[in-house]
Amino acid sequence: MRSYFISMASIFVAAVSLLTCQSNTASRDAIDQRVDELLAKMTLEEKIGQMNQYNGFWDVTGPAPNEEQARKKYDHFKQGLVGSVLNVRGTAQVRKLQELVVKESRLGIPLIFGQDVIHGQETITPIPLAEAASWDLAAIEKSAQVAAAEAAAIGLNWTFAPMIDISRDPRWGRVMEGAGEDPYLGAKVAVARVKGFQGNDLSAPNTIAACAKHFAGYGFSEAGRDYNAVDIGTYTLHNVVLPPFKAAVDADVKTVMNSFNVLNGVPATGNKYLQRDILKGRWKFNGLIVSDWASIFEMIPHGHARDLKQAAELAIHAGNDMDMESYAYVQHLKSLVEEGKVSEEQVNDAVRRILRLKFELGLFDDPYRYCDSVREKSVLMQPDHLTAALDVARKSIVLLKNDRGFLPLNKAQKNIAVIGALAADKNSPLGNWRAGADENSAVSVLEGLQKYTLAIRYAKGADVVVGKPEFIRETAVNETDSSGFREAVALARQSDVVIMVLGEDGFLSGEGRSRTNLNLPGVQERLLKAVHRVNKNIILVLMNGRPLTINWANANIPAIVEAWQLGTRSGDAIAQVLFGDYNPSGKLPMTFPKSVGQIPLYYNHFNTGRPDPTGLVFWSHYIDETNEPLYPFGYGLSYSEFTYSDLKIDTTDRQAINVSCTVTNTGRVAGEEVAQLYIRDRVSSLVRPVKELKGFQKFTLEPGASQNVQFVLTDAELGFYDADGQWLVEPGEFDVMIGTSSVKGLVGRFSR
Ligand code: NOJ
């Protein structure tokens, strides 16, 4: 009976998906037809206009235009010479500009409105690196859904997210925007975010087009300095950098943004191999590629293009469809076509991609469909958005240290000191790229704690270094001011427990915010030590946009909680973890080094020929630091304990090897665990990393309960890309590990 139902159900599912598939194809065909009809009416100039994207008139997220350029831009809107605009938001403003274009330009082709909606529009969810620490794909997808609903409600149709650059360098400020160092986790998170933004129907009032960025290699900038050159080998390109992009394309991401960096000698924006050969060719991506801000122009200082005209020529040949703020296409593409250096068919192909997206967004049916001012008010910061933001914020927290069950705090705990400027900060928890969030709109840690108890006294102790661009370097405040120490130390002396909230200002990470040291900024570590001298019962709550080097804290402080920048509900999430109403379940998506000198430090590295300390000197190591990280990838504690047992490897089906084990909650409280599976291909034609994540599962276990976790390893998990990016599967011996982090688990071996 059961199997009858199963087969009836699967026939039904198959029939529905066949119908959906047919209707998708039909609507795609209908759109293509409308695109061609419109294209036939367009002049060459109008076509090129569609490939031109301008910034709006106020917010700038790149170098600003001068006055003359701004005036010219305004006329271009009326002449139909702009296809899309960024940083114009709010239904009133969007409607105004849309009306200008629709009513005044000859063909009235509506604009697409884009913006960096990176982790929320007004309801801010954790920075993407933090969310990746949740390893909870449903929560991540939901977070993107919330962002999309709010962005669409204020007139936007396109977000420049997700950023899916893999990075191994926490000096690079933009690690806050990505999912960390691992391509497998990175690909899963990328797909969750794309699905969350785009939903199933792009024309729905609560979905927007996503943009996978930055294509490609941007996270590998030399020395972690933003915009710097990238020089990586083919193994890393195909096996580390590209897989999240491939996954996003397979998940139907509508747009891709290229990147500022030079990749192996050729700027990514002018890189034909990346864009035409791989993305549009091999992967059959049929969406649009937008340049990054002025990245076409930047091929001149890179030393790849002689002038803007040649830059335009190189960019379109390489496959770049839309020009963000370089003015290169709008100024030069027409003459390039007339001179025969660019074919009109190349222009047509780019324009088709752009128009297709406009049709899919429903903009031709109603250019003002995202301009409902009543909806705008009701959607922003809805209660269920705030609930989703709290849920993902709690899940993003990583418990780094908890000696002798120091945490959670007893709810009856009296006499608590809270120290650190970030504890009262309502702005920093919003992180960088906080779109339209109101200043100071986060719940601070202090406010979150006060919902539990009033037995709290607060002292600031010291400021954090403020990282807003205008302050950086020249006037960075409070590098040295320790005048608040005395009050903080006195308070700590009289208290039973001290919660110290230390870390980075909300603008110290993000674009253009590279650092050369990863210590707690300013005098915060000195403050920590001063307090520790009078009271050892310290809980350190870290608020930061990237891994930090906190060796002293790790050696001396009994409890450490990584709370990143968790968004609007930050303080509530942190308080719930500290008081045990939420049992932390996050795992690090990025290695924490002990020293900047170890960077790049990542778990999936290659072995060396001299990996073991067999002699005194001649093996691969440092003479002044160990090779090990402070906290490894995949690491994170819980108030529960999880025991792994009974590893089984079943190779009966060589195409689908079954690896399983039992995970038991041997602790006293219910908790969530992320079981992680790693493999190592022991011998291969191209050497393979010592470990590679190939599966994970997150689940809840009551105390004493067990769960059988199963993973299936197929060619998709066991193969790799060769130097040209072709998938290769070689027979051989594999090590496998299932465990609680990248360094702790049950190990086995199989051949196939
Ligand atoms: C430059 C950034 O690199 C990119 O990520 C962003 O989308 C654009 N500016 C637009 O703000």
mmCIF file of N, CA and C and ligand atoms in Angstrom, residues 53 55 60-62 86-87 115-116 118 159-161 163 165 174 177 211 213-214 218 226-227 257-260 291-293 324 433 511, ligand 1:
data_model
loop_
_atom_site.group_PDB
_atom_site.id
_atom_site.type_symbol
_atom_site.label_atom_id
_atom_site.label_comp_id
_atom_site.label_asym_id
_atom_site.label_seq_id
_atom_site.Cartn_x
_atom_site.Cartn_y
_atom_site.Cartn_z
ATOM 1 N N GLN A 53 24.561 51.612 -17.236
ATOM 2 C CA GLN A 53 23.992 51.744 -15.895
ATOM 3 C C GLN A 53 24.622 52.919 -15.169
ATOM 4 N N ASN A 55 24.733 55.442 -11.629
ATOM 5 C CA ASN A 55 24.390 55.624 -10.229
ATOM 6 C C ASN A 55 23.354 56.736 -10.139
ATOM 7 N N VAL A 60 26.575 57.276 -3.057
ATOM 8 C CA VAL A 60 27.594 56.719 -3.938
ATOM 9 C C VAL A 60 28.258 55.546 -3.251
ATOM 10 N N THR A 61 28.469 54.482 -4.020
ATOM 11 C CA THR A 61 29.197 53.346 -3.479
ATOM 12 C C THR A 61 30.447 53.122 -4.319
ATOM 13 N N GLY A 62 30.956 54.218 -4.838
ATOM 14 C CA GLY A 62 32.189 54.198 -5.627
ATOM 15 C C GLY A 62 32.566 55.652 -5.850
ATOM 16 N N LEU A 86 21.489 52.483 -10.231
ATOM 17 C CA LEU A 86 21.699 51.937 -8.891
ATOM 18 C C LEU A 86 21.658 53.049 -7.848
ATOM 19 N N ASN A 87 21.312 52.629 -6.655
ATOM 20 C CA ASN A 87 21.265 53.529 -5.505
ATOM 21 C C ASN A 87 20.167 54.594 -5.581
ATOM 22 N N GLN A 115 20.545 47.787 -6.249
ATOM 23 C CA GLN A 115 21.200 48.302 -5.043
ATOM 24 C C GLN A 115 21.909 47.155 -4.333
ATOM 25 N N ASP A 116 22.865 47.510 -3.507
ATOM 26 C CA ASP A 116 23.535 46.476 -2.708
ATOM 27 C C ASP A 116 22.676 46.139 -1.490
ATOM 28 N N ILE A 118 22.650 43.597 0.828
ATOM 29 C CA ILE A 118 23.600 42.516 1.107
ATOM 30 C C ILE A 118 23.136 41.633 2.257
ATOM 31 N N THR A 159 19.301 43.061 -6.648
ATOM 32 C CA THR A 159 20.332 43.266 -5.634
ATOM 33 C C THR A 159 21.683 42.784 -6.150
ATOM 34 N N PHE A 160 22.721 43.497 -5.785
ATOM 35 C CA PHE A 160 24.074 43.050 -6.138
ATOM 36 C C PHE A 160 24.548 42.101 -5.051
ATOM 37 N N ALA A 161 23.904 41.001 -4.935
ATOM 38 C CA ALA A 161 24.210 39.986 -3.935
ATOM 39 C C ALA A 161 23.640 38.663 -4.453
ATOM 40 N N MET A 163 27.420 37.995 -2.615
ATOM 41 C CA MET A 163 28.853 37.955 -2.892
ATOM 42 C C MET A 163 29.327 36.553 -2.546
ATOM 43 N N ASP A 165 32.483 35.245 -3.242
ATOM 44 C CA ASP A 165 33.935 35.104 -3.368
ATOM 45 C C ASP A 165 34.487 34.288 -2.203
ATOM 46 N N ARG A 174 36.457 42.474 2.905
ATOM 47 C CA ARG A 174 35.208 41.996 2.326
ATOM 48 C C ARG A 174 34.900 40.548 2.681
ATOM 49 N N GLU A 177 31.381 39.884 3.703
ATOM 50 C CA GLU A 177 30.276 39.793 2.743
ATOM 51 C C GLU A 177 30.093 38.404 2.149
ATOM 52 N N CYS A 211 22.464 38.693 -7.935
ATOM 53 C CA CYS A 211 23.670 38.908 -8.732
ATOM 54 C C CYS A 211 24.844 38.207 -8.050
ATOM 55 N N LYS A 213 28.491 37.627 -7.362
ATOM 56 C CA LYS A 213 29.662 38.482 -7.597
ATOM 57 C C LYS A 213 30.794 38.044 -6.700
ATOM 58 N N HIS A 214 32.037 38.349 -7.003
ATOM 59 C CA HIS A 214 32.552 39.089 -8.139
ATOM 60 C C HIS A 214 33.329 38.094 -8.976
ATOM 61 N N TYR A 218 38.295 37.640 -6.872
ATOM 62 C CA TYR A 218 38.458 38.872 -6.088
ATOM 63 C C TYR A 218 38.888 38.602 -4.637
ATOM 64 N N ASP A 226 42.492 45.286 -0.675
ATOM 65 C CA ASP A 226 41.364 45.336 -1.608
ATOM 66 C C ASP A 226 41.802 45.876 -2.971
ATOM 67 N N TYR A 227 41.199 45.348 -4.006
ATOM 68 C CA TYR A 227 41.410 45.728 -5.409
ATOM 69 C C TYR A 227 42.771 45.270 -5.954
ATOM 70 N N MET A 257 28.150 39.720 -11.594
ATOM 71 C CA MET A 257 28.994 40.918 -11.675
ATOM 72 C C MET A 257 30.450 40.473 -11.768
ATOM 73 N N ASN A 258 31.184 41.105 -12.682
ATOM 74 C CA ASN A 258 32.599 40.756 -12.730
ATOM 75 C C ASN A 258 33.354 41.547 -11.668
ATOM 76 N N SER A 259 34.670 41.492 -11.689
ATOM 77 C CA SER A 259 35.377 42.027 -10.517
ATOM 78 C C SER A 259 36.465 43.015 -10.900
ATOM 79 N N PHE A 260 36.925 43.731 -9.886
ATOM 80 C CA PHE A 260 37.931 44.778 -10.076
ATOM 81 C C PHE A 260 39.322 44.229 -10.386
ATOM 82 N N SER A 291 29.310 45.035 -15.141
ATOM 83 C CA SER A 291 30.671 45.314 -14.652
ATOM 84 C C SER A 291 30.568 45.766 -13.205
ATOM 85 N N ASP A 292 31.682 45.769 -12.483
ATOM 86 C CA ASP A 292 31.665 46.428 -11.187
ATOM 87 C C ASP A 292 31.851 47.933 -11.436
ATOM 88 N N TRP A 293 31.699 48.697 -10.395
ATOM 89 C CA TRP A 293 31.688 50.170 -10.510
ATOM 90 C C TRP A 293 32.979 50.670 -11.184
ATOM 91 N N MET A 324 28.613 49.554 -15.498
ATOM 92 C CA MET A 324 28.263 50.320 -14.301
ATOM 93 C C MET A 324 29.239 51.475 -14.134
ATOM 94 N N TRP A 433 27.488 47.670 4.711
ATOM 95 C CA TRP A 433 26.462 47.342 3.718
ATOM 96 C C TRP A 433 25.113 47.125 4.389
ATOM 97 N N GLU A 511 34.103 46.832 2.048
ATOM 98 C CA GLU A 511 34.928 47.229 0.903
ATOM 99 C C GLU A 511 35.952 48.289 1.313
HETATM 100 C C1 NOJ B 1 31.576 48.155 -5.830
HETATM 101 C C2 NOJ B 1 31.505 46.820 -5.178
HETATM 102 O O1 NOJ B 1 32.671 46.077 -5.441
HETATM 103 C C3 NOJ B 1 30.315 45.998 -5.636
HETATM 104 O O2 NOJ B 1 30.256 44.827 -4.871
HETATM 105 C C4 NOJ B 1 29.056 46.801 -5.527
HETATM 106 O O3 NOJ B 1 27.957 46.014 -5.910
HETATM 107 C C5 NOJ B 1 29.195 48.030 -6.391
HETATM 108 N N1 NOJ B 1 30.300 48.832 -5.926
HETATM 109 C C6 NOJ B 1 27.920 48.873 -6.391
HETATM 110 O O4 NOJ B 1 27.750 49.507 -5.186
#
